[in-house]
Amino acid sequence: MQRSDVTRDDGTWMGLSLDVPDGRRPGLCVFSAGQRLMVSQLSRPVLLAVVDERLQGVDFWRTDEYRSFVPPLRADVGRALAGSPERWAHRFAQYLIDSSGSPMHEGRWLLSCESPLRRWRHADDPHAEYWSSMLVEGHPDGYLDWFMHSHSWEVLPLRPMPAAEDSRVKAYRKQAREGTLPPVLLWWVSGLDCHLILDGHARLAAAIAESVEPPLLQLHRTVPRDDLAARIDEAVGFYEDELARLAELRAVHGPTVPDGAATAGPQLVRLLHDLDAAEQPTWAWPLPGGEERWLRLAGEVTAGRDWPP
């Protein structure tokens, strides 16, 4: 796997671009059968979902079969890497690529410390209140409401969130107060329009209990490397064509026509940044056996309950 740094317009670090070689299949992946989805880890269903016919939301069922591929993070490691999302990103990138139970497959990914989740919080809202509101409730079943929360990028835990008095949460609460809490690892899944927690359920619970902003690392697919060069050429070509068009107008109408550098230049910068960082749809594989198999699996994991409602 190749890693390269991705920076903001001002040159500060914002994430790692991860190029995964061809042929790698994920251990944690999304399968689809019409409007029915299944998230599976090493052949174990961890989440079943049905998209509403009117596309207003998703009914889901968690199976409690998800297992984090990240080993326990010691407090001394948290102190050593505190305040360095870049070093944490390199550490988590290694867990992602080394584990057979991670969602990494061939293509290009971004592991970023930036997340749209941060942009939604009003400055006056307590962290505990905001992050609690972003958690999708319900266990084992629940509902992702796209009508009320369209593009709010909620967070769906892959197992029940531990209580504030849980022993692991208590240990992490001390780190949250000290500012040494390791990041929560999220995976953006476009078919659900939400983030899944890959690792850090207890750390997020600790941040909420202490009402501090949780450090985050968000994983999502981005523009594949084989498409990137062509799309960069396309963006640069548009920039050059725009400057040439305005130059022709200036030759006719004089310097009252802008040369375009003040508008086309920043637009090119934004386009190139988006190519490095923009989210791409999550891959989903056709579920072998289709809807019939999905229904059979749903009957097994729900013990025959009348689900979805």
Coordinates of C-alpha atoms in Angstrom, one line a residue:
M1 CA 0.0 0.0 0.0
Q2 CA 1.3 3.5 -0.9
R3 CA 0.6 6.3 1.5
S4 CA 0.8 10.0 0.7
D5 CA -0.1 13.1 2.7
V6 CA -3.0 15.3 1.7
T7 CA -2.9 18.9 2.7
R8 CA -5.4 21.8 2.9
D9 CA -5.1 24.9 0.8
D10 CA -2.9 26.5 3.4
G11 CA -0.5 23.5 3.4
T12 CA -1.5 22.0 6.7
W13 CA -1.9 18.3 7.0
M14 CA -5.5 16.9 6.7
G15 CA -5.2 13.2 5.9
L16 CA -3.5 10.2 4.3
S17 CA -4.2 9.0 0.8
L18 CA -4.0 5.2 0.7
D19 CA -3.5 3.4 -2.6
V20 CA -4.4 -0.3 -2.2
P21 CA -3.1 -2.6 -4.8
D22 CA -5.4 -4.6 -7.2
G23 CA -6.8 -7.9 -6.1
R24 CA -7.3 -7.1 -2.4
R25 CA -10.7 -8.2 -1.2
P26 CA -12.2 -6.7 1.9
G27 CA -13.1 -8.7 5.0
L28 CA -15.6 -6.1 6.0
C29 CA -17.8 -5.2 3.0
V30 CA -21.3 -4.2 1.9
F31 CA -23.5 -6.6 -0.1
S32 CA -26.7 -5.6 -1.9
A33 CA -29.8 -7.3 -3.2
G34 CA -32.1 -4.7 -4.6
Q35 CA -33.0 -2.3 -1.8
R36 CA -31.7 -4.8 0.8
L37 CA -28.2 -4.4 2.2
M38 CA -25.9 -6.5 4.3
V39 CA -22.6 -5.5 6.0
S40 CA -20.6 -8.6 6.5
Q41 CA -17.3 -9.3 8.3
L42 CA -15.4 -12.4 7.4
S43 CA -18.7 -14.0 6.2
R44 CA -20.5 -13.0 9.4
P45 CA -23.5 -10.7 8.9
V46 CA -23.0 -7.7 11.2
L47 CA -25.7 -5.4 9.9
L48 CA -28.8 -6.0 7.8
A49 CA -30.6 -3.0 6.3
V50 CA -33.6 -2.3 4.1
V51 CA -33.9 1.0 2.2
D52 CA -37.4 2.5 2.4
E53 CA -39.3 2.3 -0.9
R54 CA -39.8 6.1 -0.9
L55 CA -36.1 6.5 -0.1
Q56 CA -36.8 8.3 3.2
G57 CA -34.7 6.1 5.4
V58 CA -33.3 2.7 6.3
D59 CA -34.5 0.0 8.7
F60 CA -31.5 -1.8 10.2
W61 CA -30.7 -4.8 12.4
R62 CA -27.3 -5.3 14.2
T63 CA -26.2 -8.8 14.9
D64 CA -23.5 -8.2 17.6
E65 CA -21.1 -10.1 15.4
Y66 CA -18.8 -7.2 14.6
R67 CA -15.3 -7.4 16.0
S68 CA -12.8 -4.4 15.8
F69 CA -9.6 -5.2 14.0
V70 CA -7.8 -2.5 16.0
P71 CA -5.9 -3.9 19.1
P72 CA -6.4 -2.3 22.5
L73 CA -4.8 1.1 22.6
R74 CA -2.7 1.6 25.7
A75 CA -2.8 4.8 27.7
D76 CA 1.0 5.4 27.2
V77 CA 0.5 5.2 23.4
G78 CA -2.3 7.8 23.7
R79 CA 0.0 10.1 25.6
A80 CA 2.8 9.6 23.1
L81 CA 0.7 10.4 20.1
A82 CA -1.6 13.0 21.7
G83 CA -2.2 16.0 19.5
S84 CA -0.8 14.3 16.4
P85 CA -3.6 13.1 14.1
E86 CA -1.0 12.5 11.4
R87 CA 0.9 9.9 13.5
W88 CA -2.4 8.3 14.6
A89 CA -3.5 8.1 10.9
H90 CA -0.3 6.2 10.0
R91 CA -0.9 3.8 12.9
F92 CA -4.5 3.2 12.0
A93 CA -3.6 2.9 8.3
Q94 CA -1.3 0.0 9.2
Y95 CA -4.2 -1.7 11.2
L96 CA -6.5 -1.2 8.2
I97 CA -4.1 -2.8 5.7
D98 CA -2.8 -5.6 8.0
S99 CA -6.2 -6.9 9.1
S100 CA -8.3 -9.4 7.2
G101 CA -11.4 -7.9 8.9
S102 CA -11.1 -4.3 7.6
P103 CA -13.1 -2.7 4.7
M104 CA -9.9 -2.0 2.6
H105 CA -10.1 -3.2 -0.9
E106 CA -8.3 -2.2 -4.1
G107 CA -8.5 1.5 -5.0
R108 CA -7.7 4.8 -3.4
W109 CA -8.9 5.8 0.1
L110 CA -8.6 8.9 2.3
L111 CA -8.1 8.6 6.0
S112 CA -8.7 12.1 7.3
C113 CA -8.9 14.0 10.5
E114 CA -11.5 16.2 8.9
S115 CA -15.2 15.2 9.0
P116 CA -18.5 16.9 8.0
L117 CA -19.7 15.9 11.5
R118 CA -17.7 18.7 13.0
R119 CA -19.2 21.4 10.8
W120 CA -22.8 20.7 12.0
R121 CA -22.2 21.6 15.6
H122 CA -23.3 25.1 16.6
A123 CA -20.7 26.8 18.7
D124 CA -23.1 27.2 21.6
D125 CA -24.1 23.5 21.7
P126 CA -22.4 21.4 24.4
H127 CA -20.3 18.6 22.9
A128 CA -22.2 16.0 24.9
E129 CA -25.5 17.2 23.6
Y130 CA -24.4 17.4 20.0
W131 CA -22.5 14.1 19.7
S132 CA -25.3 12.2 21.5
S133 CA -27.7 13.6 18.9
M134 CA -25.6 12.3 16.1
L135 CA -25.7 8.7 17.4
V136 CA -28.3 6.5 15.8
E137 CA -30.4 4.8 18.5
G138 CA -31.9 1.4 18.6
H139 CA -30.7 -2.1 19.4
P140 CA -30.8 -4.6 17.9
D141 CA -33.0 -2.8 15.4
G142 CA -33.5 0.8 14.6
Y143 CA -34.2 3.3 11.8
L144 CA -31.9 5.8 9.9
D145 CA -34.2 8.7 9.1
W146 CA -33.1 10.2 5.8
F147 CA -36.2 12.5 5.7
M148 CA -35.3 14.3 9.0
H149 CA -31.5 13.9 8.8
S150 CA -30.7 14.1 5.1
H151 CA -27.0 14.6 4.7
S152 CA -26.4 15.1 8.4
W153 CA -24.0 12.2 8.3
E154 CA -25.1 10.5 11.5
V155 CA -23.0 7.9 13.4
L156 CA -24.2 4.3 13.6
P157 CA -22.4 2.1 16.2
L158 CA -21.8 -1.5 15.1
R159 CA -22.4 -2.6 18.7
P160 CA -24.3 -1.0 21.6
M161 CA -22.6 2.0 23.0
P162 CA -21.2 1.3 26.5
A163 CA -22.5 3.2 29.5
A164 CA -20.6 6.1 31.1
E165 CA -19.8 3.9 34.1
D166 CA -18.4 1.0 32.0
S167 CA -14.8 0.2 33.1
R168 CA -13.4 0.9 29.6
V169 CA -15.2 4.2 29.4
K170 CA -14.0 5.2 32.8
A171 CA -10.4 4.7 31.7
Y172 CA -10.9 6.7 28.5
R173 CA -12.7 9.5 30.4
K174 CA -9.5 10.2 32.2
Q175 CA -7.7 10.4 28.8
A176 CA -10.5 12.6 27.5
R177 CA -9.9 15.1 30.4
E178 CA -6.2 15.0 29.8
G179 CA -6.5 15.5 26.0
T180 CA -4.8 12.2 25.2
L181 CA -7.9 10.3 23.9
P182 CA -7.1 8.2 20.8
P183 CA -9.2 8.9 17.7
V184 CA -12.5 7.3 16.9
L185 CA -12.3 5.5 13.6
L186 CA -15.3 6.0 11.3
W187 CA -16.1 4.5 7.9
W188 CA -18.4 6.5 5.6
V189 CA -20.9 4.2 3.9
S190 CA -22.8 6.0 1.1
G191 CA -25.5 3.3 0.8
L192 CA -26.5 4.1 4.4
D193 CA -25.8 7.8 4.3
C194 CA -24.0 7.6 7.6
H195 CA -20.8 6.7 9.3
L196 CA -20.1 3.3 10.9
I197 CA -17.9 3.1 14.0
L198 CA -15.1 0.7 13.1
D199 CA -13.2 1.3 16.4
G200 CA -13.7 3.5 19.4
H201 CA -17.2 2.9 20.8
A202 CA -15.9 3.3 24.3
R203 CA -13.8 6.3 23.4
L204 CA -16.7 8.1 21.9
A205 CA -18.8 7.3 25.0
A206 CA -16.0 8.8 27.1
A207 CA -15.9 12.0 25.1
I208 CA -19.7 12.4 25.4
A209 CA -19.5 11.7 29.1
E210 CA -16.9 14.4 29.5
S211 CA -18.5 16.7 27.0
V212 CA -15.4 17.1 24.9
E213 CA -15.0 16.9 21.1
P214 CA -13.9 13.4 20.2
P215 CA -10.8 13.1 18.0
L216 CA -11.9 11.5 14.7
L217 CA -10.3 9.7 11.8
Q218 CA -12.7 9.2 8.9
L219 CA -12.2 6.6 6.2
H220 CA -13.8 6.8 2.7
R221 CA -13.2 5.9 -0.9
T222 CA -11.9 8.7 -3.1
V223 CA -11.0 9.1 -6.8
P224 CA -9.1 6.0 -8.0
R225 CA -5.5 6.6 -9.1
D226 CA -6.2 5.5 -12.7
D227 CA -8.9 8.2 -13.0
L228 CA -7.0 10.8 -11.2
A229 CA -4.5 11.8 -13.9
A230 CA -7.2 12.2 -16.5
R231 CA -9.4 14.3 -14.2
I232 CA -6.4 16.5 -13.3
D233 CA -5.7 17.0 -17.0
E234 CA -9.4 17.8 -17.5
A235 CA -9.4 20.4 -14.7
V236 CA -6.1 22.0 -15.9
G237 CA -7.5 22.0 -19.5
F238 CA -10.6 23.9 -18.3
Y239 CA -8.4 26.4 -16.5
E240 CA -6.3 27.0 -19.6
D241 CA -9.4 27.3 -21.8
E242 CA -10.9 29.9 -19.5
L243 CA -7.8 32.0 -19.5
A244 CA -7.6 31.8 -23.3
R245 CA -11.2 32.8 -23.6
L246 CA -10.8 35.8 -21.4
A247 CA -7.6 36.8 -23.2
E248 CA -9.5 36.9 -26.5
L249 CA -12.1 39.1 -24.9
R250 CA -9.4 41.4 -23.5
A251 CA -7.9 41.7 -26.9
V252 CA -11.2 43.0 -28.3
H253 CA -12.6 45.0 -25.3
G254 CA -9.5 46.0 -23.5
P255 CA -8.4 45.7 -19.8
T256 CA -11.8 46.2 -18.4
V257 CA -12.3 42.4 -19.0
P258 CA -10.6 40.5 -16.2
D259 CA -7.8 38.1 -17.1
G260 CA -9.5 35.4 -15.1
A261 CA -6.6 34.5 -12.8
A262 CA -8.5 35.7 -9.7
T263 CA -11.4 33.4 -10.4
A264 CA -10.2 30.5 -12.5
G265 CA -7.1 30.0 -10.3
P266 CA -8.9 29.4 -7.0
Q267 CA -11.5 27.3 -8.8
L268 CA -8.7 25.1 -10.1
V269 CA -7.2 24.8 -6.6
R270 CA -10.6 23.7 -5.3
L271 CA -11.1 21.1 -8.1
L272 CA -7.6 19.6 -7.5
H273 CA -8.3 19.5 -3.7
D274 CA -11.6 17.7 -4.3
L275 CA -9.9 15.2 -6.5
D276 CA -7.6 14.3 -3.6
A277 CA -10.2 14.3 -0.9
A278 CA -13.8 14.1 -2.2
E279 CA -15.9 11.1 -1.1
Q280 CA -16.8 8.5 -3.7
P281 CA -19.7 6.0 -3.4
T282 CA -19.0 2.9 -1.3
W283 CA -18.5 -0.2 -3.3
A284 CA -21.2 -2.9 -2.7
W285 CA -21.0 -6.4 -4.0
P286 CA -24.0 -8.4 -5.3
L287 CA -25.2 -10.7 -2.6
P288 CA -24.8 -14.3 -3.8
G289 CA -28.3 -15.7 -3.7
G290 CA -29.9 -12.3 -3.9
E291 CA -33.1 -11.3 -2.0
E292 CA -33.9 -14.9 -1.2
R293 CA -30.7 -15.4 0.7
W294 CA -31.0 -12.0 2.4
L295 CA -34.5 -13.0 3.6
R296 CA -33.2 -16.3 4.9
L297 CA -30.3 -14.6 6.7
A298 CA -32.7 -12.0 8.2
G299 CA -34.9 -14.8 9.5
E300 CA -31.9 -16.5 11.1
V301 CA -30.4 -13.4 12.8
T302 CA -33.7 -12.1 14.1
A303 CA -34.9 -15.5 15.3
G304 CA -38.0 -15.2 13.1
R305 CA -39.1 -11.8 14.4
D306 CA -41.4 -9.8 12.2
W307 CA -38.6 -7.5 10.8
P308 CA -38.4 -5.2 9.1
P309 CA -41.7 -3.7 10.3

